[in-house]
Amino acid sequence: MLLPIKELGRLIAVKRGGRGVRATAADVGISAATLSRVENGHMPDLETFAKICRWLDRDAREFLGLGDQAEQSPQAVVHFRKQKTVAPETAVALGELILAAQRAIQARNQLIDP
């Protein structure tokens, strides 16, 4: 089941309930400001995403759409921190480059070990 990344904020709010942001952030292992940003729909960096998924007791693959396919064939996942210095076109181009490199490695591995 694929969960949209926007669902992450809602899940945090539900689990946090009436508990304060600072106490919850301490449990998660991130700053209160970061927890608040993610809860309000901002994309977390990979380390924060992993911590939040552990705290929520959710598998990160649910959000990434990897499901059972990840177990059958490993795939690269491209995640960039939200930085204003990286243009969206640049991020897309870098992601395509990384995925192309992954395909090339898989093709090479199939030639070596068919």
Coordinates of C-alpha atoms in Angstrom, one line a residue:
M1 CA 0.0 0.0 0.0
L2 CA 1.5 3.3 -1.1
L3 CA 1.1 6.2 1.4
P4 CA 1.6 9.7 0.0
I5 CA 4.4 11.6 1.8
K6 CA 1.8 14.2 2.8
E7 CA 0.3 11.5 5.0
L8 CA 3.4 11.6 7.1
G9 CA 2.4 14.8 8.8
R10 CA -1.1 13.6 9.5
L11 CA 0.3 10.3 11.1
I12 CA 2.7 12.4 13.3
A13 CA -0.2 14.6 14.4
V14 CA -2.4 11.6 15.2
K15 CA 0.3 9.7 17.2
R16 CA 1.4 12.9 18.9
G17 CA -2.1 13.6 20.0
G18 CA -2.2 16.3 22.7
R19 CA 1.5 15.8 23.6
G20 CA 3.8 18.8 23.1
V21 CA 6.0 19.1 20.0
R22 CA 9.2 19.4 22.1
A23 CA 8.5 16.2 24.1
T24 CA 7.5 14.3 20.9
A25 CA 10.6 15.6 19.0
A26 CA 12.8 14.4 21.8
D27 CA 11.3 11.0 21.6
V28 CA 11.8 11.0 17.8
G29 CA 15.4 12.3 18.1
I30 CA 14.9 15.4 16.1
S31 CA 14.4 19.1 16.8
A32 CA 11.0 20.5 17.6
A33 CA 11.3 22.9 14.7
T34 CA 11.9 20.0 12.3
L35 CA 9.0 17.9 13.7
S36 CA 6.8 20.9 13.3
R37 CA 7.9 21.5 9.7
V38 CA 7.3 17.8 8.8
E39 CA 4.0 17.8 10.5
N40 CA 3.0 20.8 8.4
G41 CA 3.8 19.0 5.2
H42 CA 7.4 19.8 4.5
M43 CA 9.6 17.1 3.1
P44 CA 12.1 15.8 5.7
D45 CA 15.7 14.8 4.9
L46 CA 16.5 11.1 4.7
E47 CA 17.8 10.8 8.3
T48 CA 14.8 12.6 9.7
F49 CA 12.5 10.5 7.6
A50 CA 14.0 7.3 8.9
K51 CA 13.7 8.5 12.5
I52 CA 10.1 9.5 12.1
C53 CA 9.3 6.2 10.4
R54 CA 10.9 4.3 13.3
W55 CA 9.0 6.4 15.8
L56 CA 5.7 5.9 13.9
D57 CA 6.5 2.2 13.7
R58 CA 5.9 2.4 9.9
D59 CA 8.0 0.9 7.1
A60 CA 9.5 3.7 5.0
R61 CA 8.8 1.6 1.9
E62 CA 5.1 2.4 2.5
F63 CA 5.8 6.0 1.6
L64 CA 8.3 5.3 -1.1
G65 CA 6.0 2.9 -3.0
L66 CA 8.5 0.1 -2.9
G67 CA 6.3 -2.6 -1.3
D68 CA 7.2 -6.1 -2.2
Q69 CA 9.0 -5.0 -5.4
A70 CA 11.9 -3.9 -3.2
E71 CA 12.5 -7.4 -2.0
Q72 CA 12.5 -8.8 -5.6
S73 CA 14.8 -6.3 -7.2
P74 CA 16.6 -3.6 -5.3
Q75 CA 16.1 -0.1 -6.6
A76 CA 17.7 3.2 -6.0
V77 CA 15.7 5.9 -4.3
V78 CA 16.7 9.5 -4.9
H79 CA 16.1 11.9 -2.1
F80 CA 17.4 15.4 -2.0
R81 CA 17.2 17.7 0.9
K82 CA 15.0 20.7 0.3
Q83 CA 17.5 23.4 -0.6
K84 CA 16.8 26.5 -2.5
T85 CA 20.1 26.2 -4.2
V86 CA 19.1 23.1 -6.2
A87 CA 16.7 23.9 -9.0
P88 CA 13.9 21.3 -9.5
E89 CA 15.3 20.6 -13.0
T90 CA 18.7 19.9 -11.6
A91 CA 17.2 17.6 -9.0
V92 CA 15.3 15.7 -11.7
A93 CA 18.4 15.5 -13.9
L94 CA 20.5 14.2 -11.0
G95 CA 17.9 11.6 -10.1
E96 CA 17.7 10.4 -13.7
L97 CA 21.5 10.2 -13.7
I98 CA 21.6 8.1 -10.6
L99 CA 18.8 5.8 -11.8
A100 CA 20.7 5.4 -15.2
A101 CA 23.8 4.4 -13.3
Q102 CA 21.8 1.9 -11.3
R103 CA 20.5 0.4 -14.5
A104 CA 24.0 0.2 -16.0
I105 CA 25.3 -1.6 -12.9
Q106 CA 22.4 -4.1 -13.0
A107 CA 23.0 -4.8 -16.7
R108 CA 26.7 -5.3 -16.0
N109 CA 26.0 -7.6 -13.1
Q110 CA 23.6 -9.7 -15.3
L111 CA 26.4 -10.1 -17.9
I112 CA 28.9 -11.1 -15.2
D113 CA 26.5 -13.5 -13.4
P114 CA 23.6 -14.4 -15.7

